């Protein structure tokens, strides 16, 4: 018998430079997952999934336009996939009116962790706040209870800092100052110096990070008395890239000196070990297939780029989450004599079944263990690295859900082997 089609709306950042460069690999990764699932005999028997891809250019206005095209044109879509925080915010806030679940594979904004605004949102991309429990863990591990914050004035960093401040308060870690800047960090760095900040958490995009690093060098806020936390998803040699083009007036050597010893935190987006995942692939199998897929799609791949498309596993696993949830929903509906293909935009009952199924979905994907919190956030491990002599050393992983190390390698290095202090220790004259 002919298989029944389930139609999925896909909104991807294909063109446009508004978003992150990794986004372009998400549509090919999702297409790969649709093929794998439609071939899989153990899933969705009697059904076939059909993706309707569209380009949002990572721009919320375009995202809204393609969403309405998807909704006002046959066939009825049963779910939406979307990427980019701005597009997901727009799409997810509206989609609940059509009883559509929205699965976001590329949205890090903490604002999306809000069930009042986003009743039907789930995301395989962790919120930017996933770094914060790890930052607190590191402060406690190294005995720092007096820290400072330097951030770029962007929504994602503002809401991340709000979460970090709450966690610092709960952990009795004093935030001696919180400095923010739009594009020029000079004054903000000067204020850090005035407050004798020693342990600083930095939250900014990579172009701003290079300006901060040069300012750190010029104002001597680096070396054995200081520790900086940076974001870990910049390119590995971000501190020496594009210095001329961006008008950075520090040499590569100076940037490298200022960067020495800094710590980074980032969400783990590729399965930590090389075990076989639900699709039968290991993460390396996936990387190889993605590489081939991107070449076939005319991407100019060089050796490094597959790492550069770090979010591709999140798009691939989002489709597996969707398929597993549909599988569960079909069984549940059958008990009530209902069918998934009877979904319509006014059908709240089927939306609730899909929502409940996603809420309890958990599997090992190419992006690692994939499961969602009650706010629909991706539960993820974080990775900690330290820059030593211009290269990142892996220090370990942290499980923010169970608040434990997985594992820690004890490879951190400090100048003269001494962990920097978080304040000036008054010499007590005996
Ligand atoms: C880690 C990063 C680069 C954070 O931004 C995400 C895009 C977004 O949140 O709009 C993609 N992944």
Coordinates of C-alpha atoms and ligand atoms in Angstrom, one line a residue:
X1 CA 0.0 0.0 0.0
X2 CA 1.1 3.6 -0.7
X3 CA 2.8 5.1 2.4
X4 CA 1.1 8.1 4.0
X5 CA 3.1 11.3 3.8
X6 CA 3.8 13.4 6.9
X7 CA 4.9 16.9 5.8
X8 CA 7.5 18.9 7.8
X9 CA 8.2 22.6 7.3
X10 CA 12.0 23.3 7.3
X11 CA 13.4 26.9 7.8
X12 CA 17.1 27.0 7.3
X13 CA 19.8 29.8 7.2
X14 CA 21.0 29.0 3.7
X15 CA 22.0 32.3 2.2
X16 CA 22.7 35.6 4.0
X17 CA 25.4 36.2 6.5
X18 CA 23.2 37.3 9.4
X19 CA 23.6 34.1 11.4
X20 CA 26.5 31.8 12.1
X21 CA 28.5 30.2 9.3
X22 CA 27.8 26.7 10.6
X23 CA 24.1 27.1 9.7
X24 CA 24.6 26.4 6.0
X25 CA 25.3 22.7 6.8
X26 CA 22.1 22.2 8.6
X27 CA 19.8 21.7 5.7
X28 CA 22.0 19.0 4.1
X29 CA 22.3 17.3 7.5
X30 CA 18.5 17.4 8.0
X31 CA 18.0 16.0 4.4
X32 CA 20.4 13.2 5.3
X33 CA 18.3 12.3 8.4
X34 CA 15.0 12.3 6.4
X35 CA 16.6 9.8 4.0
X36 CA 18.0 7.6 6.8
X37 CA 14.6 7.6 8.7
X38 CA 12.5 6.9 5.6
X39 CA 14.8 3.9 4.9
X40 CA 14.6 2.7 8.5
X41 CA 12.2 -0.3 8.7
X42 CA 11.8 0.0 12.5
X43 CA 10.4 3.5 12.4
X44 CA 7.1 5.0 11.2
X45 CA 5.9 1.9 9.4
X46 CA 3.4 2.9 6.7
X47 CA 4.6 6.5 6.7
X48 CA 7.1 8.6 4.9
X49 CA 8.5 12.0 6.1
X50 CA 8.7 14.8 3.5
X51 CA 10.7 17.9 4.2
X52 CA 9.7 21.3 2.7
X53 CA 12.9 23.3 3.0
X54 CA 13.0 27.2 2.8
X55 CA 15.6 29.8 3.3
X56 CA 15.3 32.3 6.2
X57 CA 18.8 33.8 5.6
X58 CA 18.9 33.7 9.4
X59 CA 16.7 36.8 9.3
X60 CA 13.4 36.9 11.4
X61 CA 11.4 38.8 8.7
X62 CA 12.2 36.2 6.1
X63 CA 11.6 33.5 8.7
X64 CA 8.1 34.8 9.3
X65 CA 7.4 35.1 5.5
X66 CA 8.5 31.5 4.8
X67 CA 6.5 30.2 7.8
X68 CA 3.3 31.8 6.4
X69 CA 4.0 30.4 3.0
X70 CA 4.4 26.9 4.6
X71 CA 1.1 27.4 6.6
X72 CA -1.0 28.9 3.8
X73 CA -0.1 26.4 1.2
X74 CA -1.1 22.8 1.0
X75 CA -0.2 20.2 2.2
X76 CA -0.7 20.6 6.0
X77 CA 2.6 20.6 7.9
X78 CA 2.7 18.5 11.1
X79 CA 5.8 20.2 12.6
X80 CA 8.3 23.0 11.9
X81 CA 12.2 22.8 12.0
X82 CA 14.0 26.1 12.4
X83 CA 17.4 27.6 13.1
X84 CA 18.9 30.9 14.4
X85 CA 17.7 32.5 17.6
X86 CA 16.0 35.4 15.9
X87 CA 14.1 33.2 13.5
X88 CA 13.1 30.7 16.2
X89 CA 11.8 33.4 18.4
X90 CA 9.6 34.7 15.7
X91 CA 8.4 31.3 14.4
X92 CA 7.9 29.6 17.8
X93 CA 5.9 32.5 19.2
X94 CA 3.5 32.4 16.3
X95 CA 3.4 28.6 15.5
X96 CA 1.5 27.7 18.7
X97 CA -1.5 29.4 17.1
X98 CA -1.4 26.7 14.5
X99 CA -0.9 24.0 17.1
X100 CA 2.5 23.4 15.6
X101 CA 5.5 22.0 17.6
X102 CA 8.7 23.9 16.6
X103 CA 12.0 22.0 16.8
X104 CA 15.0 24.4 16.8
X105 CA 18.4 23.0 15.9
X106 CA 20.4 26.2 15.9
X107 CA 19.1 28.6 18.6
X108 CA 21.2 29.5 21.7
X109 CA 19.2 32.5 23.0
X110 CA 18.3 32.1 26.8
X111 CA 15.1 34.0 26.1
X112 CA 13.7 30.9 24.3
X113 CA 13.6 29.0 27.7
X114 CA 10.2 30.4 28.4
X115 CA 7.1 28.2 28.2
X116 CA 4.7 31.2 28.5
X117 CA 6.0 32.7 25.2
X118 CA 7.0 29.4 23.5
X119 CA 4.5 26.8 24.5
X120 CA 5.5 24.3 21.7
X121 CA 9.2 24.9 21.4
X122 CA 11.9 22.3 21.7
X123 CA 15.5 22.7 20.8
X124 CA 18.4 20.3 20.1
X125 CA 20.8 23.4 20.4
X126 CA 21.5 24.1 24.1
X127 CA 20.8 27.5 25.6
X128 CA 23.9 29.8 26.1
X129 CA 23.2 29.5 29.8
X130 CA 24.5 25.9 29.6
X131 CA 28.0 27.4 30.2
X132 CA 27.0 29.0 33.5
X133 CA 26.9 25.9 35.8
X134 CA 30.3 25.0 34.4
X135 CA 31.7 28.5 35.1
X136 CA 30.5 28.3 38.7
X137 CA 32.0 24.8 39.0
X138 CA 35.4 26.1 37.8
X139 CA 35.3 29.1 40.2
X140 CA 34.6 26.8 43.1
X141 CA 37.2 24.3 42.0
X142 CA 39.9 27.0 41.9
X143 CA 38.7 28.9 45.0
X144 CA 37.5 32.1 43.3
X145 CA 34.7 33.8 45.1
X146 CA 35.3 37.3 43.7
X147 CA 34.8 37.6 39.9
X148 CA 34.0 40.3 37.3
X149 CA 32.0 40.2 34.1
X150 CA 32.8 41.8 30.7
X151 CA 30.1 41.5 28.1
X152 CA 29.1 42.8 24.6
X153 CA 25.7 44.5 24.7
X154 CA 23.8 41.8 22.7
X155 CA 20.5 40.2 23.9
X156 CA 22.0 36.7 24.1
X157 CA 24.8 37.8 26.4
X158 CA 22.6 40.1 28.5
X159 CA 20.2 37.2 29.4
X160 CA 23.2 34.8 29.9
X161 CA 24.7 37.2 32.4
X162 CA 21.4 37.6 34.2
X163 CA 21.4 33.8 34.7
X164 CA 25.1 33.8 35.7
X165 CA 24.5 36.6 38.3
X166 CA 21.7 34.5 39.9
X167 CA 24.0 31.4 40.0
X168 CA 26.9 33.5 41.5
X169 CA 24.6 34.8 44.2
X170 CA 23.3 31.3 45.0
X171 CA 27.0 30.1 45.2
X172 CA 28.0 33.1 47.3
X173 CA 30.4 34.3 44.6
X174 CA 30.7 38.1 44.6
X175 CA 30.5 39.9 41.2
X176 CA 32.8 42.8 41.9
X177 CA 31.8 44.6 38.7
X178 CA 29.8 44.0 35.5
X179 CA 31.1 45.9 32.5
X180 CA 29.4 46.0 29.1
X181 CA 30.4 47.6 25.7
X182 CA 28.8 48.0 22.3
X183 CA 31.8 47.8 20.0
X184 CA 34.8 49.4 21.8
X185 CA 35.9 47.7 25.0
X186 CA 38.6 50.2 26.1
X187 CA 36.6 52.0 28.8
X188 CA 35.1 48.7 30.1
X189 CA 38.5 47.1 30.4
X190 CA 39.8 50.2 32.2
X191 CA 37.0 49.9 34.7
X192 CA 37.9 46.2 35.3
X193 CA 41.5 47.4 36.1
X194 CA 40.2 50.1 38.5
X195 CA 38.2 47.5 40.4
X196 CA 41.3 45.2 40.6
X197 CA 39.3 42.5 38.8
X198 CA 41.4 39.3 38.5
X199 CA 39.0 36.6 37.4
X200 CA 36.9 37.8 34.5
X201 CA 34.1 36.1 32.6
X202 CA 34.0 37.4 29.0
X203 CA 30.9 37.2 26.8
X204 CA 31.1 38.5 23.3
X205 CA 31.2 37.4 19.6
X206 CA 34.6 36.6 18.1
X207 CA 35.2 39.9 16.4
X208 CA 34.6 41.8 19.7
X209 CA 36.8 39.1 21.5
X210 CA 39.8 40.1 19.4
X211 CA 39.3 43.8 20.4
X212 CA 39.0 42.8 24.0
X213 CA 42.2 40.7 23.8
X214 CA 44.2 43.5 22.4
X215 CA 42.9 45.9 25.0
X216 CA 43.8 43.3 27.7
X217 CA 47.4 43.4 26.3
X218 CA 47.6 47.1 26.2
X219 CA 46.2 47.6 29.7
X220 CA 48.3 44.6 31.0
X221 CA 45.3 42.7 32.4
X222 CA 46.9 39.4 31.6
X223 CA 49.6 37.1 33.0
X224 CA 50.0 35.3 36.3
X225 CA 47.6 37.5 38.3
X226 CA 44.6 37.1 35.9
X227 CA 42.3 34.4 34.6
X228 CA 39.9 35.0 31.7
X229 CA 36.9 32.8 30.7
X230 CA 36.1 33.1 27.0
X231 CA 33.5 31.3 24.9
X232 CA 34.8 28.1 23.4
X233 CA 33.1 28.0 20.0
X234 CA 35.4 30.5 18.3
X235 CA 37.9 29.1 15.7
X236 CA 40.9 27.5 17.4
X237 CA 43.3 30.3 16.2
X238 CA 40.7 33.1 16.6
X239 CA 43.2 35.3 18.5
X240 CA 45.6 35.7 15.5
X241 CA 43.0 35.9 12.6
X242 CA 42.0 39.0 10.6
X243 CA 44.0 41.4 12.8
X244 CA 44.8 43.7 9.8
X245 CA 41.3 43.5 8.3
X246 CA 39.7 44.4 11.7
X247 CA 42.1 47.1 12.6
X248 CA 43.5 45.3 15.7
X249 CA 46.6 47.3 16.7
X250 CA 48.3 44.3 18.4
X251 CA 50.7 41.9 16.8
X252 CA 50.0 38.1 16.7
X253 CA 52.7 37.7 19.4
X254 CA 51.0 40.3 21.7
X255 CA 47.6 38.6 21.1
X256 CA 49.1 35.2 21.9
X257 CA 50.6 36.5 25.1
X258 CA 47.4 38.1 26.3
X259 CA 45.5 34.9 25.4
X260 CA 47.9 32.6 27.4
X261 CA 46.2 30.6 30.1
X262 CA 42.6 31.6 29.4
X263 CA 39.8 29.0 30.0
X264 CA 36.9 28.3 27.6
X265 CA 33.5 26.7 28.0
X266 CA 31.3 25.4 25.2
X267 CA 28.4 23.0 24.7
X268 CA 29.4 19.6 23.3
X269 CA 27.7 19.2 19.9
X270 CA 29.4 16.1 18.7
X271 CA 29.0 12.8 20.6
X272 CA 31.8 12.6 23.1
X273 CA 32.9 9.1 22.2
X274 CA 32.9 7.1 19.0
X275 CA 30.1 4.7 20.0
X276 CA 27.4 3.7 17.6
X277 CA 24.4 6.0 17.8
X278 CA 20.7 5.5 17.1
X279 CA 21.2 5.9 13.3
X280 CA 23.9 3.2 13.3
X281 CA 26.5 5.8 12.6
X282 CA 29.4 6.9 14.9
X283 CA 30.0 10.6 15.0
X284 CA 33.0 10.1 12.7
X285 CA 30.8 8.2 10.2
X286 CA 28.5 11.2 10.3
X287 CA 31.3 13.7 9.7
X288 CA 32.5 11.7 6.7
X289 CA 29.0 11.5 5.2
X290 CA 28.4 15.2 5.9
X291 CA 31.7 16.1 4.2
X292 CA 30.6 14.1 1.1
X293 CA 27.1 15.7 1.2
X294 CA 28.5 19.2 1.4
X295 CA 30.9 18.6 -1.5
X296 CA 28.0 17.3 -3.5
X297 CA 26.1 20.5 -2.6
X298 CA 28.9 22.6 -4.0
X299 CA 30.4 23.6 -0.6
X300 CA 34.0 24.6 -0.9
X301 CA 35.3 22.3 1.8
X302 CA 38.8 22.5 3.1
X303 CA 40.2 20.2 5.8
X304 CA 39.1 22.3 8.7
X305 CA 35.6 23.2 7.6
X306 CA 33.7 20.1 8.9
X307 CA 34.6 21.2 12.4
X308 CA 33.4 24.7 11.3
X309 CA 30.0 23.2 10.7
X310 CA 29.7 22.3 14.3
X311 CA 25.9 22.5 14.6
X312 CA 25.2 20.0 11.8
X313 CA 24.7 17.1 14.3
X314 CA 22.0 19.2 16.0
X315 CA 20.0 19.4 12.8
X316 CA 20.5 15.7 12.1
X317 CA 19.4 14.7 15.6
X318 CA 16.4 17.1 15.5
X319 CA 14.9 15.0 12.7
X320 CA 15.5 11.8 14.7
X321 CA 13.8 13.4 17.8
X322 CA 10.9 14.3 15.5
X323 CA 10.7 10.7 14.1
X324 CA 10.8 9.0 17.5
X325 CA 8.2 11.4 18.9
X326 CA 5.9 10.7 15.9
X327 CA 6.4 7.0 16.4
X328 CA 5.3 7.3 20.0
X329 CA 2.4 9.6 19.0
X330 CA 1.1 7.2 16.3
X331 CA 0.9 4.4 18.9
X332 CA -0.8 6.6 21.5
X333 CA -3.3 8.0 19.0
X334 CA -4.1 4.4 17.7
X335 CA -5.3 3.5 21.3
X336 CA -7.9 6.3 20.8
X337 CA -8.7 5.3 17.3
X338 CA -7.0 8.4 15.9
X339 CA -4.3 8.9 13.3
X340 CA -1.4 11.3 13.1
X341 CA -2.3 12.2 9.5
X342 CA -5.6 13.6 10.8
X343 CA -3.5 16.5 12.3
X344 CA -4.8 20.0 11.4
X345 CA -3.9 23.4 12.6
X346 CA -6.9 23.5 14.8
X347 CA -6.3 20.1 16.4
X348 CA -5.0 20.8 19.9
X349 CA -5.3 17.1 20.9
X350 CA -2.7 15.8 18.4
X351 CA -0.4 18.7 19.2
X352 CA -0.5 17.7 22.9
X353 CA 0.3 14.1 22.0
X354 CA 3.4 15.1 20.0
X355 CA 4.4 17.5 22.8
X356 CA 4.1 14.8 25.5
X357 CA 6.1 12.4 23.2
X358 CA 8.9 14.9 22.7
X359 CA 9.0 15.6 26.4
X360 CA 10.0 12.0 27.1
X361 CA 12.2 11.5 24.1
X362 CA 15.8 10.5 24.9
X363 CA 18.3 8.8 22.6
X364 CA 22.0 8.7 21.7
X365 CA 22.5 10.8 18.6
X366 CA 25.5 12.0 16.7
X367 CA 25.3 15.1 18.9
X368 CA 25.4 12.9 22.0
X369 CA 22.6 12.1 24.4
X370 CA 19.6 14.0 23.2
X371 CA 16.8 14.9 25.6
X372 CA 14.9 18.0 26.6
X373 CA 14.3 19.9 29.9
X374 CA 10.7 20.9 30.9
X375 CA 11.3 24.2 29.1
X376 CA 12.3 22.4 25.9
X377 CA 16.0 23.1 26.3
X378 CA 18.6 20.7 25.1
X379 CA 20.3 18.9 28.0
X380 CA 24.0 19.0 27.0
X381 CA 27.5 18.4 28.4
X382 CA 30.0 21.3 28.4
X383 CA 33.6 21.1 27.4
X384 CA 36.4 23.0 29.2
X385 CA 39.7 23.9 27.5
X386 CA 42.7 26.1 28.4
X387 CA 44.9 27.9 26.0
X388 CA 48.6 27.0 26.6
X389 CA 51.2 28.4 24.2
X390 CA 48.6 29.2 21.5
X391 CA 46.9 25.8 21.5
X392 CA 43.8 24.6 23.4
X393 CA 44.3 21.8 25.9
X394 CA 41.2 19.7 26.8
X395 CA 40.7 20.0 30.6
X396 CA 37.6 17.9 30.8
X397 CA 33.8 17.8 30.5
X398 CA 31.1 18.9 32.9
X399 CA 27.6 17.4 33.1
X400 CA 25.4 20.4 34.0
X401 CA 22.3 18.1 34.5
X402 CA 23.9 15.9 37.2
X403 CA 26.5 18.5 38.2
X404 CA 29.5 16.2 37.9
X405 CA 32.7 15.9 35.9
X406 CA 32.7 13.5 32.9
X407 CA 35.8 13.3 33.3
X408 CA 38.4 15.9 34.5
X409 CA 42.0 15.3 33.3
X410 CA 43.8 17.6 35.8
X411 CA 45.8 19.2 33.0
X412 CA 45.3 22.8 33.9
X413 CA 48.5 24.9 34.0
X414 CA 49.3 28.1 35.9
X415 CA 52.4 30.3 35.7
X416 CA 54.8 29.2 38.5
X417 CA 52.3 26.4 39.1
X418 CA 50.3 28.8 41.3
X419 CA 46.5 29.2 40.8
X420 CA 45.9 33.0 40.4
X421 CA 44.2 34.6 43.4
X422 CA 40.8 36.4 43.0
X423 CA 41.9 39.4 45.0
X424 CA 45.0 41.2 46.4
X425 CA 46.0 39.4 49.5
X426 CA 46.9 42.1 52.2
X427 CA 50.3 41.2 53.6
X428 CA 49.8 40.8 57.3
X429 CA 52.9 42.3 59.0
X430 CA 53.9 39.9 61.8
Ligands
LIG1 C1 27.2 28.2 19.2 C2 26.5 29.0 18.2 C3 27.4 29.6 17.2 C4 25.7 30.1 18.9 O1 24.7 30.7 18.1 C5 23.8 29.8 17.4 C6 23.0 30.6 16.5 C7 21.9 31.4 17.2 O2 21.7 31.2 18.4 O3 21.3 32.2 16.5 C8 24.6 28.7 16.6 N1 25.6 28.1 17.5

